[in-house]
XYZ file of C-alpha atoms in Angstrom:
748
model
C -114.052 -30.479 -169.181
C -111.077 -32.019 -167.402
C -108.513 -34.228 -169.096
C -109.443 -37.873 -169.661
C -107.775 -40.381 -167.297
C -107.860 -43.095 -169.947
C -104.397 -43.615 -171.549
C -103.929 -43.117 -175.323
C -104.143 -46.851 -176.030
C -107.772 -46.884 -174.878
C -107.019 -48.624 -171.588
C -107.091 -52.178 -172.998
C -103.788 -52.985 -171.212
C -105.036 -51.933 -167.736
C -105.494 -54.832 -165.343
C -107.705 -54.608 -162.277
C -106.288 -56.008 -159.036
C -107.705 -56.537 -155.572
C -106.216 -53.789 -153.377
C -106.462 -55.886 -150.206
C -104.631 -58.809 -151.816
C -101.973 -56.540 -153.297
C -101.324 -54.862 -149.944
C -101.134 -58.223 -148.170
C -98.606 -59.566 -150.684
C -96.409 -56.477 -150.535
C -96.532 -56.180 -146.748
C -95.746 -59.876 -146.371
C -92.719 -59.452 -148.630
C -91.572 -56.484 -146.532
C -92.155 -58.378 -143.287
C -90.179 -61.418 -144.477
C -87.346 -59.194 -145.657
C -87.204 -57.457 -142.274
C -87.288 -60.710 -140.318
C -84.786 -62.607 -142.470
C -82.348 -59.900 -143.532
C -82.359 -57.237 -140.860
C -83.754 -57.852 -137.383
C -83.319 -61.485 -136.273
C -79.908 -63.142 -135.790
C -79.021 -66.570 -137.160
C -78.837 -69.178 -134.404
C -75.678 -70.662 -135.952
C -73.320 -67.667 -135.889
C -75.464 -65.270 -133.829
C -75.188 -62.536 -136.431
C -77.460 -60.301 -138.445
C -76.534 -59.692 -142.094
C -74.908 -56.289 -141.489
C -72.568 -57.657 -138.778
C -71.748 -60.738 -140.863
C -70.892 -58.550 -143.843
C -68.676 -56.263 -141.753
C -66.659 -59.208 -140.388
C -66.409 -60.841 -143.824
C -65.320 -57.566 -145.453
C -62.593 -57.050 -142.826
C -61.411 -60.604 -143.457
C -61.305 -59.997 -147.236
C -59.332 -56.787 -146.604
C -56.788 -58.747 -144.549
C -57.490 -56.845 -141.325
C -56.410 -59.674 -139.035
C -56.071 -59.147 -135.284
C -52.266 -59.272 -135.472
C -52.134 -56.916 -138.473
C -52.499 -53.184 -138.918
C -55.581 -50.977 -138.608
C -57.478 -49.449 -141.521
C -59.694 -46.379 -141.581
C -63.266 -47.206 -140.595
C -64.463 -45.196 -143.593
C -62.614 -47.605 -145.897
C -64.210 -50.626 -144.201
C -67.681 -49.046 -144.370
C -67.137 -48.219 -148.053
C -66.091 -51.795 -148.785
C -69.147 -53.215 -146.989
C -71.564 -50.768 -148.616
C -70.106 -51.085 -152.124
C -69.788 -54.865 -152.230
C -72.312 -56.364 -149.825
C -74.700 -54.023 -147.993
C -76.325 -51.359 -150.213
C -77.746 -49.300 -147.346
C -76.755 -46.077 -145.605
C -73.122 -45.720 -144.594
C -74.122 -44.372 -141.165
C -76.114 -47.502 -140.291
C -73.128 -49.675 -141.250
C -70.754 -47.498 -139.208
C -73.102 -47.589 -136.207
C -73.067 -51.408 -136.384
C -69.251 -51.416 -136.651
C -68.951 -49.045 -133.672
C -71.111 -51.296 -131.501
C -68.982 -54.336 -132.394
C -65.960 -52.440 -131.012
C -67.524 -51.089 -127.784
C -66.317 -53.127 -124.813
C -69.173 -51.769 -122.652
C -71.834 -52.782 -125.203
C -70.480 -56.139 -126.468
C -69.174 -58.799 -124.088
C -66.592 -60.107 -126.577
C -65.896 -57.321 -129.155
C -65.578 -58.463 -132.771
C -63.832 -55.270 -133.921
C -60.744 -53.681 -132.399
C -61.287 -49.931 -132.549
C -58.627 -47.249 -132.473
C -59.838 -43.734 -131.746
C -63.004 -42.423 -130.132
C -65.649 -45.162 -130.223
C -68.015 -43.568 -127.676
C -68.365 -44.239 -123.956
C -70.752 -45.441 -121.257
C -71.999 -41.866 -120.759
C -73.768 -42.116 -124.108
C -71.346 -39.944 -126.091
C -71.286 -41.003 -129.738
C -68.213 -42.177 -131.624
C -66.081 -39.897 -133.755
C -66.795 -39.747 -137.491
C -65.660 -42.784 -139.490
C -62.920 -40.749 -141.209
C -61.142 -40.357 -137.859
C -61.371 -43.881 -136.429
C -59.594 -47.104 -137.407
C -60.567 -50.741 -136.994
C -59.515 -54.341 -137.471
C -60.745 -57.791 -136.436
C -60.344 -59.296 -132.994
C -59.379 -62.896 -132.201
C -63.085 -63.621 -131.574
C -64.004 -62.454 -135.093
C -61.225 -64.648 -136.511
C -62.713 -67.644 -134.710
C -66.114 -66.876 -136.239
C -64.712 -66.768 -139.764
C -62.132 -69.560 -139.431
C -62.384 -71.943 -142.394
C -64.447 -69.569 -144.571
C -62.237 -70.372 -147.615
C -62.436 -74.139 -147.079
C -66.019 -74.606 -148.321
C -67.195 -74.536 -144.691
C -70.430 -72.683 -145.531
C -72.631 -71.838 -148.494
C -72.147 -68.624 -150.443
C -74.709 -66.587 -152.365
C -74.521 -63.785 -154.911
C -74.313 -60.249 -153.572
C -76.989 -57.685 -154.412
C -75.274 -56.737 -157.718
C -74.334 -60.363 -158.615
C -70.690 -59.326 -159.077
C -69.391 -60.997 -155.924
C -70.472 -63.651 -153.453
C -70.938 -63.521 -149.691
C -71.354 -66.203 -147.004
C -74.898 -67.163 -146.023
C -73.608 -67.842 -142.498
C -70.158 -67.800 -140.870
C -68.455 -71.025 -139.681
C -68.903 -69.743 -136.103
C -66.326 -71.563 -133.953
C -67.290 -69.138 -131.140
C -70.773 -69.377 -129.442
C -71.529 -65.822 -130.532
C -75.342 -65.763 -130.267
C -75.440 -66.247 -126.500
C -71.965 -64.879 -125.725
C -72.576 -61.452 -127.269
C -76.372 -61.455 -127.330
C -78.564 -59.556 -129.773
C -81.535 -57.210 -129.929
C -83.867 -56.474 -132.828
C -87.414 -55.509 -133.711
C -88.942 -57.066 -136.821
C -92.511 -56.988 -138.127
C -94.705 -58.691 -135.545
C -91.784 -60.180 -133.629
C -88.690 -59.122 -131.742
C -85.567 -60.614 -130.206
C -83.688 -59.770 -127.035
C -80.756 -61.933 -125.945
C -78.452 -60.798 -123.124
C -74.717 -61.643 -123.291
C -73.319 -64.688 -121.469
C -69.951 -66.052 -120.404
C -68.221 -67.928 -123.246
C -66.449 -70.425 -120.965
C -69.770 -71.385 -119.354
C -71.405 -71.783 -122.777
C -68.548 -74.032 -123.925
C -68.932 -76.162 -120.776
C -72.674 -76.485 -121.432
C -72.036 -77.393 -125.089
C -69.519 -80.077 -124.077
C -72.065 -81.454 -121.605
C -74.629 -81.549 -124.415
C -72.215 -83.514 -126.617
C -71.701 -86.040 -123.810
C -75.434 -86.217 -123.068
C -77.571 -85.039 -126.028
C -80.818 -85.475 -124.057
C -79.651 -83.057 -121.315
C -82.383 -80.710 -120.078
C -82.197 -76.958 -119.583
C -81.973 -77.589 -115.842
C -78.907 -79.787 -116.448
C -77.271 -77.061 -118.573
C -77.855 -74.400 -115.919
C -75.286 -76.233 -113.797
C -72.774 -74.722 -116.222
C -74.482 -71.518 -117.431
C -74.962 -69.464 -114.280
C -76.865 -66.710 -116.082
C -76.155 -63.625 -118.196
C -72.699 -62.045 -117.976
C -72.894 -58.362 -118.875
C -69.860 -56.396 -120.099
C -70.594 -53.697 -117.505
C -70.877 -56.156 -114.602
C -73.656 -55.483 -112.109
C -75.577 -57.849 -109.846
C -78.462 -60.128 -110.935
C -81.050 -60.529 -108.150
C -83.375 -63.088 -109.757
C -83.966 -66.485 -108.183
C -82.725 -69.686 -109.820
C -86.350 -70.746 -110.314
C -87.240 -67.677 -112.387
C -84.027 -68.037 -114.429
C -84.813 -71.711 -115.092
C -88.290 -70.679 -116.265
C -86.807 -68.061 -118.603
C -84.206 -70.382 -120.151
C -86.720 -73.235 -120.463
C -89.310 -71.173 -122.364
C -86.991 -68.770 -124.164
C -88.911 -65.835 -122.673
C -88.387 -63.938 -119.443
C -86.153 -61.284 -118.002
C -83.389 -60.522 -115.520
C -83.307 -57.798 -112.872
C -79.849 -56.246 -112.806
C -78.692 -53.814 -110.141
C -75.680 -51.560 -109.908
C -72.848 -52.790 -107.714
C -72.313 -50.502 -104.718
C -70.337 -50.294 -101.524
C -70.287 -48.107 -98.422
C -67.206 -45.915 -98.022
C -66.346 -44.523 -94.574
C -65.715 -40.756 -94.566
C -64.718 -40.520 -90.892
C -66.484 -39.225 -87.768
C -69.278 -41.728 -88.222
C -70.176 -40.479 -91.696
C -70.270 -42.464 -94.904
C -70.939 -42.232 -98.638
C -72.150 -44.818 -101.137
C -69.984 -45.529 -104.189
C -71.460 -47.200 -107.289
C -68.696 -49.066 -109.137
C -70.640 -51.043 -111.772
C -73.649 -49.955 -113.818
C -76.548 -52.071 -115.079
C -76.204 -53.112 -118.735
C -77.254 -50.536 -121.366
C -77.780 -47.718 -118.835
C -76.141 -44.421 -119.832
C -74.313 -42.991 -116.826
C -74.883 -39.342 -117.700
C -78.621 -39.875 -118.219
C -78.818 -41.778 -114.916
C -77.192 -38.881 -113.030
C -79.614 -36.443 -114.684
C -82.543 -38.631 -113.562
C -81.283 -38.767 -109.951
C -80.779 -34.978 -110.000
C -84.360 -34.518 -111.260
C -85.638 -36.732 -108.406
C -83.650 -34.650 -105.898
C -85.138 -31.404 -107.239
C -88.622 -32.952 -107.137
C -87.911 -33.974 -103.504
C -88.608 -37.620 -104.264
C -85.394 -38.774 -102.536
C -85.500 -37.317 -99.012
C -82.713 -39.637 -97.793
C -80.221 -38.469 -100.469
C -78.351 -35.171 -100.243
C -76.239 -35.115 -103.428
C -74.816 -37.187 -106.296
C -71.337 -36.775 -107.818
C -69.662 -38.401 -110.812
C -66.012 -39.106 -110.027
C -65.526 -41.595 -112.865
C -62.311 -41.789 -114.861
C -61.510 -45.054 -116.647
C -63.630 -46.912 -114.111
C -67.165 -46.083 -112.974
C -67.302 -44.184 -109.672
C -70.660 -42.640 -108.815
C -70.767 -41.106 -105.329
C -74.078 -40.799 -103.441
C -74.117 -38.571 -100.353
C -76.790 -39.432 -97.721
C -78.803 -36.708 -95.977
C -77.328 -37.646 -92.620
C -75.140 -40.294 -91.042
C -78.220 -41.905 -89.455
C -79.700 -42.818 -92.857
C -79.762 -46.593 -93.465
C -77.681 -47.191 -96.654
C -79.775 -50.245 -97.661
C -82.989 -48.223 -97.377
C -81.456 -45.371 -99.394
C -80.331 -47.732 -102.158
C -83.681 -49.576 -102.221
C -85.461 -46.255 -102.810
C -82.982 -45.441 -105.620
C -83.423 -48.888 -107.175
C -87.189 -48.274 -107.285
C -87.049 -44.794 -108.780
C -83.998 -44.833 -111.066
C -82.188 -47.042 -113.573
C -79.732 -48.219 -110.929
C -81.933 -51.298 -111.253
C -82.799 -52.327 -114.800
C -84.727 -55.226 -116.269
C -83.051 -56.953 -119.219
C -85.617 -58.965 -121.223
C -84.929 -62.425 -122.626
C -86.645 -63.362 -125.892
C -84.732 -66.137 -127.663
C -86.424 -65.498 -131.003
C -83.885 -66.451 -133.689
C -83.670 -67.821 -137.212
C -83.478 -71.589 -136.863
C -80.972 -72.873 -139.464
C -81.119 -69.410 -140.995
C -84.674 -69.847 -142.296
C -87.444 -70.214 -139.700
C -88.091 -67.621 -136.953
C -88.523 -69.528 -133.718
C -88.410 -68.950 -129.961
C -85.948 -71.528 -128.593
C -84.820 -72.607 -125.167
C -81.194 -72.788 -124.062
C -80.756 -76.466 -125.002
C -82.187 -75.944 -128.512
C -79.921 -72.959 -129.200
C -76.778 -74.845 -128.156
C -77.887 -77.976 -130.058
C -78.297 -76.043 -133.315
C -74.901 -74.393 -132.848
C -73.300 -77.814 -132.284
C -75.079 -79.235 -135.343
C -73.697 -76.315 -137.370
C -70.171 -76.918 -136.045
C -70.423 -80.580 -137.020
C -71.590 -79.661 -140.530
C -68.709 -77.170 -140.850
C -66.291 -79.908 -139.758
C -67.698 -82.305 -142.373
C -67.521 -79.712 -145.162
C -63.989 -78.608 -144.276
C -62.917 -82.268 -144.081
C -64.391 -83.027 -147.520
C -62.726 -79.897 -148.909
C -59.378 -81.000 -147.470
C -59.920 -84.561 -148.719
C -60.529 -83.305 -152.253
C -57.355 -81.174 -152.074
C -55.351 -84.170 -150.815
C -56.689 -86.383 -153.592
C -55.710 -83.807 -156.224
C -52.249 -83.499 -154.747
C -51.784 -87.286 -154.469
C -52.750 -87.554 -158.129
C -49.936 -85.180 -159.077
C -47.432 -86.771 -156.718
C -48.110 -90.256 -158.095
C -47.414 -88.857 -161.580
C -44.142 -87.331 -160.371
C -43.083 -90.632 -158.793
C -43.750 -92.490 -162.071
C -41.586 -89.900 -163.832
C -38.705 -90.426 -161.335
C -38.896 -94.204 -161.729
C -38.702 -93.896 -165.541
C -36.652 -90.712 -165.828
C -34.589 -91.673 -168.894
C -37.651 -92.790 -170.882
C -39.556 -89.630 -169.904
C -36.653 -87.451 -171.113
C -36.441 -89.410 -174.373
C -40.164 -88.997 -175.088
C -40.021 -85.282 -174.366
C -36.951 -84.819 -176.641
C -37.961 -87.031 -179.551
C -41.759 -87.220 -179.796
C -43.899 -84.620 -181.572
C -46.794 -85.119 -179.124
C -44.987 -85.837 -175.828
C -48.122 -85.478 -173.652
C -50.025 -88.162 -175.571
C -46.995 -90.445 -175.628
C -46.430 -90.058 -171.887
C -50.082 -90.896 -171.211
C -49.800 -94.008 -173.375
C -46.451 -95.180 -172.051
C -47.113 -94.841 -168.328
C -50.970 -94.881 -168.177
C -51.103 -91.309 -166.906
C -54.084 -88.992 -167.058
C -53.942 -85.567 -168.686
C -53.381 -83.666 -165.410
C -50.430 -85.887 -164.460
C -48.858 -85.692 -167.918
C -49.207 -81.888 -167.976
C -47.593 -81.660 -164.506
C -44.617 -83.786 -165.650
C -44.114 -81.621 -168.734
C -44.165 -78.494 -166.544
C -41.505 -79.816 -164.140
C -38.282 -77.798 -163.894
C -34.941 -79.465 -164.528
C -33.770 -78.634 -160.981
C -36.639 -80.815 -159.681
C -34.956 -83.897 -161.105
C -32.376 -84.100 -158.296
C -32.506 -87.095 -155.927
C -33.432 -84.984 -152.863
C -36.625 -83.769 -154.543
C -37.705 -87.376 -155.162
C -37.276 -88.190 -151.449
C -39.357 -85.145 -150.429
C -42.144 -86.126 -152.840
C -42.180 -89.683 -151.457
C -42.304 -88.259 -147.902
C -45.168 -85.893 -148.805
C -47.022 -88.700 -150.607
C -46.820 -90.980 -147.563
C -47.907 -88.166 -145.192
C -50.899 -87.212 -147.321
C -51.911 -90.849 -147.670
C -52.037 -91.175 -143.865
C -53.989 -87.877 -143.540
C -56.434 -89.039 -146.213
C -57.107 -92.242 -144.300
C -57.690 -90.240 -141.089
C -60.156 -87.865 -142.773
C -62.024 -90.756 -144.390
C -62.264 -92.431 -140.977
C -63.510 -89.170 -139.476
C -66.201 -88.734 -142.136
C -67.318 -92.329 -141.640
C -67.694 -92.063 -137.837
C -70.234 -89.816 -136.089
C -68.546 -90.354 -132.713
C -65.185 -89.194 -134.103
C -66.845 -86.103 -135.543
C -68.309 -85.188 -132.137
C -64.915 -85.859 -130.515
C -63.338 -83.391 -132.938
C -66.079 -80.792 -132.357
C -65.567 -81.208 -128.591
C -61.799 -80.768 -129.045
C -62.370 -77.539 -131.009
C -64.776 -76.225 -128.339
C -62.254 -77.187 -125.667
C -59.663 -74.972 -127.395
C -62.118 -72.048 -127.369
C -62.913 -72.810 -123.713
C -59.230 -72.604 -122.859
C -58.750 -69.339 -124.793
C -61.669 -67.652 -122.979
C -61.398 -69.402 -119.621
C -62.484 -67.577 -116.470
C -58.809 -67.257 -115.530
C -58.220 -64.836 -118.441
C -58.959 -61.114 -118.244
C -61.514 -61.213 -121.061
C -63.145 -64.464 -119.944
C -63.491 -63.709 -116.218
C -67.146 -63.465 -115.102
C -68.148 -59.854 -114.537
C -71.779 -60.108 -113.414
C -72.385 -61.531 -109.940
C -75.519 -62.974 -108.337
C -77.202 -61.996 -105.082
C -80.566 -62.022 -103.389
C -82.256 -58.660 -103.004
C -82.211 -57.642 -99.326
C -85.569 -58.058 -97.609
C -86.654 -54.518 -96.778
C -89.859 -53.133 -95.303
C -91.935 -51.958 -98.296
C -93.656 -49.310 -96.218
C -90.272 -48.006 -95.046
C -89.033 -47.876 -98.663
C -92.119 -45.996 -99.793
C -91.707 -43.518 -96.953
C -88.038 -43.129 -97.844
C -89.123 -41.958 -101.301
C -91.333 -39.148 -99.934
C -90.213 -35.898 -98.334
C -91.857 -35.634 -94.903
C -93.804 -32.368 -94.703
C -96.803 -31.290 -92.582
C -100.078 -30.783 -94.473
C -103.712 -30.152 -93.679
C -106.191 -32.411 -95.485
C -109.415 -30.603 -96.403
C -112.547 -32.353 -97.746
C -115.698 -30.407 -98.631
C -119.347 -31.494 -98.381
C -119.482 -31.983 -102.159
C -116.417 -34.220 -102.129
C -113.567 -31.884 -103.169
C -110.207 -32.747 -101.612
C -106.907 -30.862 -101.246
C -103.724 -30.942 -99.185
C -102.638 -27.554 -97.820
C -99.047 -26.987 -96.689
C -98.505 -26.820 -92.951
C -100.752 -27.663 -90.014
C -103.461 -24.997 -90.066
C -104.668 -23.970 -86.592
C -107.932 -22.384 -87.768
C -110.188 -23.899 -90.427
C -112.614 -20.957 -90.469
C -110.708 -19.122 -93.182
C -110.863 -21.968 -95.728
C -112.457 -21.030 -99.045
C -114.876 -23.261 -100.989
C -116.930 -23.132 -104.168
C -120.351 -21.496 -104.007
C -122.847 -23.733 -102.228
C -120.080 -25.889 -100.768
C -118.622 -25.957 -97.243
C -116.176 -27.811 -95.016
C -116.922 -31.447 -94.158
C -113.655 -32.744 -92.683
C -110.227 -31.193 -92.055
C -107.340 -32.812 -90.180
C -103.558 -32.671 -89.868
C -101.261 -35.198 -91.579
C -97.768 -35.602 -93.060
C -96.872 -36.249 -96.716
C -95.540 -39.684 -95.691
C -98.931 -40.742 -94.292
C -101.569 -42.960 -95.875
C -105.104 -41.619 -95.747
C -108.236 -43.762 -95.421
C -111.445 -42.339 -96.889
C -114.657 -44.142 -95.922
C -117.919 -43.642 -97.862
C -121.588 -44.096 -97.041
C -121.599 -47.069 -99.456
C -119.390 -49.033 -97.041
C -116.216 -48.690 -99.144
C -112.725 -47.657 -98.002
C -110.248 -45.921 -100.319
C -106.526 -45.413 -99.686
C -104.624 -42.301 -100.811
C -101.011 -41.278 -100.307
C -100.965 -37.877 -98.596
C -98.181 -36.806 -100.991
C -100.488 -37.483 -103.979
C -103.187 -34.993 -102.926
C -103.836 -31.953 -105.145
C -102.198 -28.790 -103.789
C -103.859 -26.185 -101.593
C -104.165 -23.587 -104.350
C -107.742 -23.313 -105.538
C -110.374 -25.713 -104.323
C -108.557 -28.982 -105.001
C -110.048 -31.773 -107.127
C -113.212 -33.874 -106.911
C -112.523 -37.101 -105.028
C -114.489 -39.001 -107.696
C -111.739 -38.169 -110.224
C -109.015 -39.552 -107.962
C -110.837 -42.776 -106.967
C -113.663 -44.793 -108.545
C -116.423 -43.613 -106.205
C -120.082 -44.175 -107.125
C -122.252 -41.087 -107.632
C -124.825 -42.257 -105.071
C -122.170 -42.406 -102.336
C -120.749 -39.597 -100.206
C -117.718 -39.246 -97.939
C -118.557 -40.451 -94.437
C -115.200 -39.746 -92.812
C -111.461 -39.605 -93.522
C -108.405 -39.976 -91.290
C -104.696 -40.849 -91.183
C -104.184 -44.603 -91.389
C -102.901 -46.307 -88.236
C -102.226 -50.021 -88.921
C -102.422 -50.889 -85.206
C -105.885 -49.363 -84.694
C -109.305 -51.019 -84.884
C -112.596 -49.347 -85.776
C -116.230 -49.963 -84.902
C -118.430 -49.357 -87.941
C -122.227 -49.218 -88.057
C -124.986 -48.843 -90.633
C -128.156 -46.710 -90.442
C -130.092 -49.907 -89.670
C -128.108 -50.344 -86.464
C -125.881 -53.226 -87.578
C -122.142 -53.144 -86.945
C -118.860 -54.965 -86.311
C -115.200 -54.303 -85.523
C -112.678 -54.092 -88.359
C -108.877 -53.760 -88.236
C -107.612 -50.702 -90.133
C -104.967 -52.879 -91.777
C -107.833 -54.776 -93.479
C -109.271 -51.535 -94.875
C -106.250 -50.565 -97.002
C -107.039 -50.701 -100.716
C -104.315 -50.977 -103.372
C -106.443 -49.859 -106.332
C -108.639 -46.963 -107.358
C -111.711 -49.172 -106.950
C -111.305 -49.203 -103.179
C -112.274 -52.022 -100.815
C -115.801 -52.998 -99.764
C -115.860 -53.167 -95.964
C -119.551 -53.050 -95.021
C -122.259 -54.683 -97.109
C -125.085 -52.144 -97.378
C -127.667 -51.446 -100.058
C -129.847 -48.378 -100.454
C -131.763 -47.018 -98.656
C -129.433 -48.358 -95.935
C -126.000 -46.664 -95.655
C -122.918 -46.827 -93.534
C -123.446 -44.220 -90.806
C -120.660 -44.387 -88.202
C -116.963 -45.213 -87.983
C -115.331 -44.737 -84.554
C -112.013 -45.905 -83.017
C -112.192 -48.889 -80.698
C -110.953 -48.009 -77.200
C -111.693 -49.380 -73.769
C -113.981 -52.331 -73.178
C -117.581 -51.103 -73.698
C -119.670 -49.440 -76.410
C -122.508 -46.954 -75.853
C -125.102 -46.771 -78.669
C -127.810 -44.107 -79.043
C -130.720 -44.409 -81.461
C -132.693 -41.674 -83.156
C -135.387 -42.486 -80.522
C -132.940 -41.097 -77.882
C -132.627 -44.471 -76.205
C -129.127 -45.545 -75.069
C -127.688 -49.033 -74.673
C -124.303 -49.948 -73.195
C -122.787 -53.422 -73.795
C -119.300 -55.066 -73.698
C -117.193 -54.811 -76.874
C -116.406 -58.537 -76.630
C -119.986 -59.180 -77.833
C -119.071 -57.693 -81.242
C -117.389 -59.848 -83.922
C -114.176 -58.718 -85.670
C -114.385 -59.118 -89.457
C -112.720 -57.719 -92.579
C -116.044 -57.469 -94.435
C -119.698 -58.130 -93.775
C -123.118 -56.819 -92.813
C -122.424 -56.974 -89.075
C -124.642 -57.885 -86.134
C -127.468 -55.849 -84.551
C -126.127 -53.291 -82.069
C -129.490 -51.929 -80.780
C -133.116 -52.794 -81.526
C -135.465 -50.094 -82.850
C -139.213 -50.064 -83.606
C -138.709 -47.211 -86.040
C -135.808 -44.894 -86.948
C -132.180 -45.948 -86.774
C -128.836 -45.336 -85.088
C -127.722 -41.849 -84.052
C -124.266 -42.168 -82.453
C -121.863 -44.636 -80.894
C -118.922 -44.326 -78.542
C -116.325 -46.774 -77.209
C -115.028 -46.217 -73.672
C -113.426 -47.873 -70.669
C -115.992 -48.593 -67.966
C -113.389 -47.852 -65.307
C -113.081 -44.264 -66.605
C -116.810 -43.792 -67.107
C -118.827 -42.442 -70.063
C -118.202 -38.840 -71.072
C -120.188 -36.495 -73.346
C -120.325 -32.816 -74.147
C -123.566 -30.836 -73.921
C -124.715 -28.020 -76.194
C -123.154 -25.446 -73.870
C -119.731 -27.082 -74.117
C -119.800 -28.576 -70.612
C -118.352 -32.062 -70.084
C -120.407 -34.712 -68.267
C -119.046 -37.987 -66.881
C -121.027 -40.934 -65.496
C -119.341 -43.790 -63.653
C -120.374 -47.447 -63.727
C -122.772 -47.194 -60.787
C -124.604 -44.355 -62.591
C -124.904 -46.370 -65.810
C -126.249 -49.648 -64.452
C -129.773 -49.188 -65.870
C -128.380 -48.769 -69.449
C -125.935 -51.723 -69.292
C -127.356 -54.809 -71.003
C -126.540 -57.313 -73.744
C -126.117 -56.260 -77.354
C -129.291 -55.895 -79.500
C -131.505 -54.690 -76.629
C -133.772 -51.632 -76.980
C -132.057 -49.579 -74.259
C -133.491 -46.799 -72.121
C -133.924 -43.056 -72.575
C -130.706 -41.082 -72.256
C -129.697 -39.573 -68.885
C -130.624 -36.041 -67.994
C -128.283 -33.432 -69.469
C -127.615 -35.429 -72.631
C -127.542 -33.174 -75.784
C -130.737 -32.912 -77.815
C -128.676 -33.705 -80.937
C -128.368 -37.312 -79.767
C -124.594 -37.131 -80.259
C -121.839 -37.657 -77.709
C -120.035 -34.527 -78.922
């Protein structure tokens, strides 16, 4: 017998719970914790808890921007021990990012030592690097000790930490943020601080301003690594209005003349968050895979600045075409998503638009102003209370001295004699004798008058909403001036441009190495592309019971059209065909082809050509090849046929007449102008039959005559005067073929 699972107490204290409910409660708690305390930034200061704690800890350690550096390990230890009880490496990683000028538009930490680089190299260990705050971080924390924000207990309840920073800098949009929570994520690209301040000032002047109004000031994202945004203003307006969207960012490049008609392309700015070393590896892989036939080599000549050199295959290569192919295949073009999902007022996750984000930041700045003003007012009132006590003492100095010298309870006597409160009496008793000189009395009177004026100003400020907004605007104006576009840090780095209009077909061809191949399709529908243009198809090998159906020459840059008996056309890139080793692959795996359909014909696509197609019933029409191209695996229905009828013929349109032969060996010749040109349909009757159907069709120029090949390989040609008895209108029965026509009923 196994051991009993019932505890010694008999199990009376065991409580049954619903597993589903328990899991829901616990997972909800985890989800809320992740959303609130890890992944989503606060709209007011734009920070997640770990970043806020790092900045606050540096402030508490006195690591001001004008002061000295401290070891990063010491800062991480302070943050982890007092505020953030998580792994030291995660805290250090967050600190490193705050100091990386290529990752953060306006760094909050000033790093000394190896803090990584744009190639993706990681920072040195925290014991080797040093850090301190930047001026931006000081702006964020300005007024923290003036009751500007609420504080809460730390995890161990031994200290307190700010719930949010005062945030005099528009950090959320200026530095951006990324994070993945449970069931939601955020992605905010960095922006230009001067533009954000201009938009905020406009919002103060006109609170009902729309996103479209604000985009007169905010041009778009401003990435620390520069680059060029190629999105239209309409798509950017849509993104900022809904809080969701994205921005296409391209590397900045220029053509450098190398002499003798040659050139090279130099990339000077990378898209945001693209590692240069990984990008070069990707381009090298594409070169090895022969996906970039226009590019010869890539070199990294970067030092402090980015300098990526691209060598074209020849001087005749169009640089725009080369770069367009690189933008398509590599991270030289990158899409930066926008998802303005933030904690509204630090509590509610919400996707906001640009106007809502700036409005909440302004509301926070106004609240900070009110709280700091009340804090200052309380300090002034306490000081005025003391100063008024001192002034009473100076006015009655002899009596004050007498009471202190003679009375047993001088404090009580002073309070009685001069109607002082306990604080004032205590302050008088604690005065030093040197303070009794005349000069000190004048300074106290001067301070009293100054504080009285300041008190009146603060009270007026707190009583007037318009004055509060004027003060907030003045503060934002100071930030605007500090980070104006005329300064090195504030100058816009990301530019805007329209993507050059390039021929898509030319770009696609530029991404494929041009090589000759032979396309082979078997009777059972197996397809392959063999290297080179084979002169003899007799030596081709097939599976047992299978044989050659079609073989033709092509290049890897060609598009192939495959037409089936079901009236469908499929498009394949010649470079995508399975190789010539083995027997290839079934066409039904490559495209969605029905089992009851077979390959009718296949050929290299010529957009300028037209085809005459016909069904077994003898119906047909003319279709442009450009209308037959299909962009999906499902293909494109060209001819409407249903079993037992099938599509039978597909021939190029040449000349001005068509000759049709039925299975009854009767031939009819009629002008091509009697046939309609359509992109899809059943077609019109080509020739009338009592029984049987169509056998063959040929287009020709009447001036040149009709030509066919007999079974012996001899060529026959009949001119117009010899064909008069077969020439009639479309849909006639025709007459029996001329003498010497092949028994097969085919023109060749």
